[in-house]
Tab-separated table of C-alpha atoms and ligand atoms in Angstrom:
chain	number	residue	atom	x	y	z
A	1055	MET	CA	-0.005	0.033	-0.132
A	1056	TYR	CA	1.343	3.434	-0.948
A	1057	SER	CA	1.877	5.723	2.511
A	1058	SER	CA	3.217	9.394	2.013
A	1059	ALA	CA	4.576	9.482	5.553
A	1060	VAL	CA	7.779	10.315	6.016
A	1061	THR	CA	10.203	8.529	8.816
A	1062	LEU	CA	12.408	10.782	10.631
A	1063	PRO	CA	14.993	9.969	12.793
A	1064	ALA	CA	14.039	9.648	16.353
A	1065	ASP	CA	17.129	11.755	17.430
A	1066	PRO	CA	16.354	15.557	17.535
A	1067	ALA	CA	20.440	16.460	16.518
A	1068	ALA	CA	19.859	14.228	13.827
A	1069	VAL	CA	16.674	15.601	13.094
A	1070	ALA	CA	17.950	19.042	12.909
A	1071	GLU	CA	21.217	17.940	11.025
A	1072	SER	CA	19.136	16.096	8.324
A	1073	LEU	CA	16.823	19.601	8.064
A	1074	LEU	CA	19.916	21.639	7.461
A	1075	ALA	CA	21.835	19.580	5.130
A	1076	PHE	CA	18.433	19.948	3.308
A	1077	TRP	CA	18.448	23.686	3.611
A	1078	ALA	CA	22.203	23.881	2.495
A	1079	GLU	CA	21.585	21.473	-0.193
A	1080	ALA	CA	18.891	24.422	-1.510
A	1081	GLY	CA	21.503	27.034	-1.349
A	1082	VAL	CA	20.742	28.687	1.822
A	1083	ASP	CA	23.660	29.816	3.802
A	1084	ALA	CA	22.151	32.006	6.236
A	1085	MET	CA	19.074	32.309	8.719
A	1086	LEU	CA	17.695	35.621	9.489
A	1087	LEU	CA	14.509	37.203	11.131
A	1088	ASP	CA	12.785	39.834	10.431
A	1089	GLU	CA	13.659	41.630	13.266
A	1090	PRO	CA	17.274	41.304	14.934
A	1091	VAL	CA	17.416	39.523	18.096
A	1092	ASP	CA	19.776	40.400	21.018
A	1093	ARG	CA	20.423	36.748	22.171
A	1094	ILE	CA	23.262	38.208	24.800
A	1095	ALA	CA	20.622	40.303	26.580
A	1096	ALA	CA	18.016	37.476	26.387
A	1097	GLY	CA	20.618	35.550	28.400
A	1098	ARG	CA	20.853	32.511	26.181
A	1099	ILE	CA	24.691	33.379	24.715
A	1100	ALA	CA	27.230	34.194	26.849
A	1101	PRO	CA	28.866	37.821	25.817
A	1102	PRO	CA	31.951	36.853	24.108
A	1103	GLN	CA	35.379	36.425	25.787
A	1104	ALA	CA	38.864	37.907	24.661
A	1105	PRO	CA	40.769	34.885	24.428
A	1106	ALA	CA	43.534	34.304	26.716
A	1107	ARG	CA	46.808	35.525	24.882
A	1108	LYS	CA	49.593	33.089	24.734
A	1109	ALA	CA	53.230	34.360	23.383
A	1110	PRO	CA	53.286	33.434	19.800
A	1111	PRO	CA	56.411	30.829	19.219
A	1112	PRO	CA	59.334	32.334	17.770
A	1113	ALA	CA	58.933	31.358	13.895
A	1114	LEU	CA	55.369	32.664	14.038
A	1115	ARG	CA	56.611	36.146	15.874
A	1116	ALA	CA	59.245	36.878	13.109
A	1117	ALA	CA	56.999	36.143	10.557
A	1118	VAL	CA	54.156	38.517	11.842
A	1119	ALA	CA	56.959	41.193	12.943
A	1120	PRO	CA	55.807	44.930	12.910
A	1121	ARG	CA	56.622	45.512	9.172
A	1122	PRO	CA	57.853	49.415	8.581
A	1123	GLU	CA	55.339	52.301	9.543
A	1124	VAL	CA	53.667	53.488	6.646
A	1125	SER	CA	54.736	56.718	6.591
A	1126	ALA	CA	58.256	55.723	6.440
A	1127	ALA	CA	57.298	52.979	3.304
A	1128	LEU	CA	55.557	55.751	1.653
A	1129	GLY	CA	58.866	58.105	2.265
A	1130	GLN	CA	61.023	55.540	0.819
A	1131	ALA	CA	58.906	54.927	-1.668
A	1132	GLN	CA	58.878	58.526	-2.910
A	1133	ALA	CA	62.833	58.236	-2.382
A	1134	LEU	CA	63.303	55.540	-4.251
A	1135	ALA	CA	60.660	56.514	-7.307
A	1136	ALA	CA	62.342	59.858	-7.294
A	1137	GLU	CA	65.610	58.509	-8.097
A	1138	ALA	CA	64.415	56.379	-10.951
A	1139	GLN	CA	65.332	57.871	-14.318
A	1140	SER	CA	64.225	54.907	-16.533
A	1141	ILE	CA	61.438	52.333	-16.653
A	1142	GLU	CA	64.223	49.900	-15.890
A	1143	ALA	CA	65.559	51.966	-12.927
A	1144	LEU	CA	62.024	52.307	-11.685
A	1145	ALA	CA	61.372	48.104	-12.069
A	1146	ALA	CA	64.767	47.384	-9.899
A	1147	ALA	CA	63.736	50.265	-7.323
A	1148	ILE	CA	60.472	48.106	-6.704
A	1149	ALA	CA	61.894	44.919	-6.861
A	1150	ALA	CA	64.070	46.162	-3.765
A	1151	PHE	CA	61.528	47.896	-2.201
A	1152	ASP	CA	60.456	46.351	1.133
A	1153	GLY	CA	57.731	48.725	1.981
A	1154	CYS	CA	54.802	47.041	1.050
A	1155	ALA	CA	53.137	44.359	3.429
A	1156	LEU	CA	52.316	42.415	-0.091
A	1157	LYS	CA	55.622	41.585	-0.130
A	1158	PHE	CA	55.730	39.548	2.822
A	1159	GLU	CA	52.606	37.669	2.834
A	1160	GLY	CA	53.392	34.525	1.189
A	1161	ALA	CA	51.553	34.659	-2.003
A	1162	ALA	CA	53.977	37.120	-4.107
A	1163	ARG	CA	56.790	35.404	-5.592
A	1164	GLN	CA	57.894	38.481	-7.418
A	1165	ALA	CA	57.330	41.931	-8.370
A	1166	VAL	CA	55.356	42.257	-10.992
A	1167	PHE	CA	55.588	45.486	-12.583
A	1168	TYR	CA	54.503	46.050	-16.495
A	1169	ARG	CA	53.960	44.813	-19.890
A	1170	GLY	CA	53.950	46.953	-22.808
A	1171	ARG	CA	55.947	49.977	-24.712
A	1172	GLU	CA	57.707	52.419	-22.428
A	1173	ASP	CA	56.984	55.248	-24.960
A	1174	ALA	CA	52.911	54.145	-25.309
A	1175	PRO	CA	50.351	56.733	-25.442
A	1176	VAL	CA	48.045	55.018	-23.340
A	1177	MET	CA	48.792	53.614	-19.628
A	1178	VAL	CA	46.319	50.680	-18.404
A	1179	VAL	CA	46.001	50.603	-14.903
A	1180	GLY	CA	44.462	47.378	-13.092
A	1181	GLU	CA	44.484	46.404	-9.634
A	1182	GLY	CA	46.786	44.250	-8.764
A	1183	PRO	CA	48.698	40.907	-9.830
A	1184	GLY	CA	47.099	37.613	-9.351
A	1185	ALA	CA	48.829	33.847	-9.433
A	1186	GLU	CA	49.705	33.414	-12.853
A	1187	GLU	CA	50.890	37.281	-13.040
A	1188	ASP	CA	52.895	36.507	-9.671
A	1189	ALA	CA	54.319	32.933	-11.321
A	1190	GLN	CA	55.209	35.194	-14.687
A	1191	GLY	CA	55.898	38.297	-13.491
A	1192	GLN	CA	53.850	40.364	-15.763
A	1193	PRO	CA	50.356	41.850	-15.292
A	1194	PHE	CA	47.372	40.535	-17.145
A	1195	VAL	CA	48.821	37.413	-18.138
A	1196	GLY	CA	46.119	34.960	-16.610
A	1197	ARG	CA	42.524	34.380	-18.005
A	1198	ALA	CA	41.115	38.157	-17.467
A	1199	GLY	CA	44.533	39.073	-19.118
A	1200	LYS	CA	44.053	37.604	-22.331
A	1201	LEU	CA	40.283	39.140	-22.223
A	1202	LEU	CA	41.810	42.190	-21.584
A	1203	ASP	CA	44.302	41.877	-24.601
A	1204	LYS	CA	41.388	40.580	-26.738
A	1205	MET	CA	39.102	44.154	-26.084
A	1206	LEU	CA	42.536	46.169	-26.595
A	1207	ALA	CA	43.186	44.432	-29.626
A	1208	ALA	CA	39.470	44.956	-31.062
A	1209	ALA	CA	40.023	48.731	-29.796
A	1210	GLU	CA	43.025	49.240	-31.628
A	1211	LEU	CA	44.960	49.623	-29.018
A	1212	ALA	CA	46.821	46.366	-28.233
A	1213	GLU	CA	50.389	48.043	-29.676
A	1214	ARG	CA	49.704	51.258	-27.954
A	1215	VAL	CA	49.788	50.463	-24.234
A	1216	PHE	CA	52.144	50.258	-21.460
A	1217	ILE	CA	49.904	47.791	-18.656
A	1218	THR	CA	50.851	47.796	-15.138
A	1219	ASN	CA	48.905	47.825	-12.065
A	1220	THR	CA	48.168	49.586	-8.446
A	1221	VAL	CA	50.305	47.413	-6.394
A	1222	PHE	CA	53.244	45.490	-7.799
A	1223	TRP	CA	53.035	41.770	-5.438
A	1224	ARG	CA	50.253	39.298	-5.555
A	1225	PRO	CA	47.240	40.027	-2.546
A	1226	PRO	CA	46.753	36.843	-0.960
A	1227	GLY	CA	44.094	35.097	-2.384
A	1228	ASN	CA	43.699	37.677	-5.256
A	1229	ARG	CA	41.686	39.677	-2.569
A	1230	THR	CA	41.504	43.094	-3.747
A	1231	PRO	CA	44.479	45.629	-2.811
A	1232	THR	CA	44.025	47.530	0.366
A	1233	PRO	CA	44.143	51.396	0.074
A	1234	LEU	CA	47.082	51.448	2.292
A	1235	GLU	CA	49.096	48.600	0.390
A	1236	GLN	CA	47.969	50.967	-2.985
A	1237	LEU	CA	49.312	54.221	-1.139
A	1238	VAL	CA	52.577	52.689	-0.315
A	1239	CYS	CA	52.950	51.835	-4.252
A	1240	ALA	CA	51.497	54.833	-5.723
A	1241	PRO	CA	54.689	56.870	-5.768
A	1242	PHE	CA	55.850	53.942	-8.182
A	1243	LEU	CA	52.981	54.207	-10.344
A	1244	GLU	CA	53.286	57.855	-10.458
A	1245	ARG	CA	57.155	57.640	-11.407
A	1246	ALA	CA	56.007	55.348	-14.332
A	1247	ILE	CA	53.379	57.540	-15.041
A	1248	ALA	CA	55.938	60.648	-15.396
A	1249	LEU	CA	58.533	58.300	-17.600
A	1250	VAL	CA	56.197	56.953	-20.250
A	1251	GLN	CA	54.065	60.476	-20.488
A	1252	PRO	CA	50.941	58.693	-21.831
A	1253	LYS	CA	47.947	60.869	-23.309
A	1254	LEU	CA	45.250	58.727	-21.549
A	1255	LEU	CA	44.622	56.082	-18.724
A	1256	LEU	CA	41.966	53.660	-18.757
A	1257	LEU	CA	41.874	52.481	-15.064
A	1258	VAL	CA	40.572	48.949	-15.045
A	1259	GLY	CA	38.044	48.061	-12.158
A	1260	GLY	CA	36.970	49.264	-9.133
A	1261	ALA	CA	40.120	49.270	-6.946
A	1262	SER	CA	42.367	50.719	-9.329
A	1263	ALA	CA	39.886	53.602	-9.922
A	1264	LYS	CA	39.080	54.639	-6.450
A	1265	ALA	CA	42.662	54.895	-5.901
A	1266	MET	CA	43.420	56.382	-8.657
A	1267	LEU	CA	40.579	59.067	-8.380
A	1268	LYS	CA	40.758	58.908	-4.717
A	1269	THR	CA	37.373	58.762	-4.710
A	1270	GLU	CA	34.826	55.888	-2.804
A	1271	GLU	CA	31.665	55.648	-5.954
A	1272	GLY	CA	31.203	52.392	-7.402
A	1273	ILE	CA	32.812	51.455	-10.646
A	1274	LEU	CA	29.762	50.719	-12.157
A	1275	SER	CA	28.801	54.705	-12.024
A	1276	LEU	CA	32.228	56.070	-12.243
A	1277	ARG	CA	33.043	53.653	-15.274
A	1278	GLY	CA	32.550	55.548	-18.883
A	1279	ARG	CA	33.350	58.751	-17.490
A	1280	TRP	CA	36.030	60.948	-18.235
A	1281	PHE	CA	37.760	61.917	-15.002
A	1282	ASP	CA	41.225	64.276	-14.910
A	1283	TRP	CA	43.975	62.090	-12.673
A	1284	ARG	CA	46.594	64.335	-11.089
A	1285	SER	CA	49.619	63.446	-9.721
A	1286	ALA	CA	49.913	64.181	-5.865
A	1287	ASP	CA	52.467	67.351	-6.796
A	1288	GLY	CA	50.077	68.515	-8.951
A	1289	ALA	CA	52.486	68.845	-12.047
A	1290	ILE	CA	51.154	66.148	-14.417
A	1291	GLU	CA	47.013	65.939	-14.999
A	1292	ILE	CA	46.007	63.277	-17.880
A	1293	PRO	CA	42.657	62.427	-18.558
A	1294	ALA	CA	41.289	58.918	-17.055
A	1295	LEU	CA	38.405	56.525	-18.119
A	1296	PRO	CA	36.947	54.108	-15.472
A	1297	THR	CA	36.030	51.063	-17.287
A	1298	LEU	CA	34.717	47.499	-16.198
A	1299	HIS	CA	37.289	44.743	-14.849
A	1300	PRO	CA	38.136	42.064	-17.666
A	1301	ALA	CA	37.968	39.769	-14.596
A	1302	PHE	CA	34.325	40.629	-13.853
A	1303	LEU	CA	33.478	40.592	-17.367
A	1304	LEU	CA	34.265	36.748	-17.189
A	1305	ARG	CA	31.117	36.599	-14.485
A	1306	GLN	CA	29.115	38.890	-15.758
A	1307	PRO	CA	29.340	38.382	-19.692
A	1308	ALA	CA	26.249	40.621	-20.262
A	1309	ALA	CA	28.452	43.544	-19.150
A	1310	LYS	CA	30.795	43.256	-21.900
A	1311	LYS	CA	28.524	45.791	-24.095
A	1312	ARG	CA	29.467	48.267	-21.561
A	1313	ALA	CA	33.212	47.770	-21.615
A	1314	TRP	CA	33.021	48.149	-25.174
A	1315	ILE	CA	31.330	51.501	-25.272
A	1316	ASP	CA	34.042	52.416	-22.828
A	1317	LEU	CA	36.594	51.284	-24.904
A	1318	LEU	CA	35.448	52.817	-28.240
A	1319	THR	CA	34.720	56.103	-25.796
A	1320	PHE	CA	38.859	55.655	-25.079
A	1321	THR	CA	39.979	55.111	-28.647
A	1322	GLU	CA	37.983	58.095	-30.318
A	1323	ARG	CA	39.561	60.402	-27.874
A	1324	LEU	CA	43.037	59.003	-28.352
A	1325	ASP	CA	42.955	59.218	-31.918
A	1326	ARG	CA	40.702	62.292	-31.504
A	1327	PRO	CA	43.254	65.213	-33.779
A	1328	GLU	CA	44.766	67.753	-31.253
A	1329	ARG	CA	42.878	71.217	-31.642
A	1330	SER	CA	45.274	73.853	-32.736
A	1331	ALA	CA	44.828	76.885	-30.897
B	2079	URA	N1	44.059	41.784	-12.331
B	2079	URA	C1	44.437	42.983	-12.047
B	2079	URA	O1	43.929	43.667	-11.923
B	2079	URA	N2	45.623	42.854	-12.639
B	2079	URA	C2	46.314	41.791	-13.074
B	2079	URA	O2	47.726	42.032	-13.522
B	2079	URA	C3	45.769	40.713	-13.508
B	2079	URA	C4	44.394	40.706	-12.891
């Protein structure tokens, strides 16, 4: 005989476990009520206790030793960058620089500075190197880089770019570089801009656009609009266009159309004849 009854395990813990497994399978990863519940005030959860502090073992202590103060690191980056009279010298200065925490966070194998032409009319500024870039020592050589190359080629920019990033070491786990990490690397990026003297900057992705334009606005509203990038001393001013990051486009192919419009806008300005005074 057909029966619709479902046999549940007698053990309440097993019932709860089976129910949780069902929800997890269905994609539910958080449980929320309409109103927040203060379970500490209700006495159902003990207030968090500060964990007892034990001295870390000597090996770990060495690994987490305080890094140079940000202001000292920034001063050092500024001095090193100012001394570099060529892109080659700048590459050596970056490789020798110890002031960016990313260099010591394990994931980074080497500094990743640039690829492309040293006299390029266009500088492409991405966010930071990933695993493939770390392995090869060049920016944008992984999956996102391959898409970027295709996009640049389609927009007739491939042979006219110097490609770099806001930070020169891979952030662990490919996380977004922090504003502090970007800050200590900025003197090198500024020096690269001063040496290459591009006509235009293409800012790829939110972390690049925000750092370069010193704004909190999101990339979806920044993209496709022209801004003036200014060096810290105000001596250099270059038109800059933020656009979507190719890694984002790999996840959201429907957004490619917007990136394509940005690149057409960019090439049109690059190739626009200079107006005679
Ligand atoms: N993403 C970036 O922003 N830069 C790279 O170099 C690679 C991936």
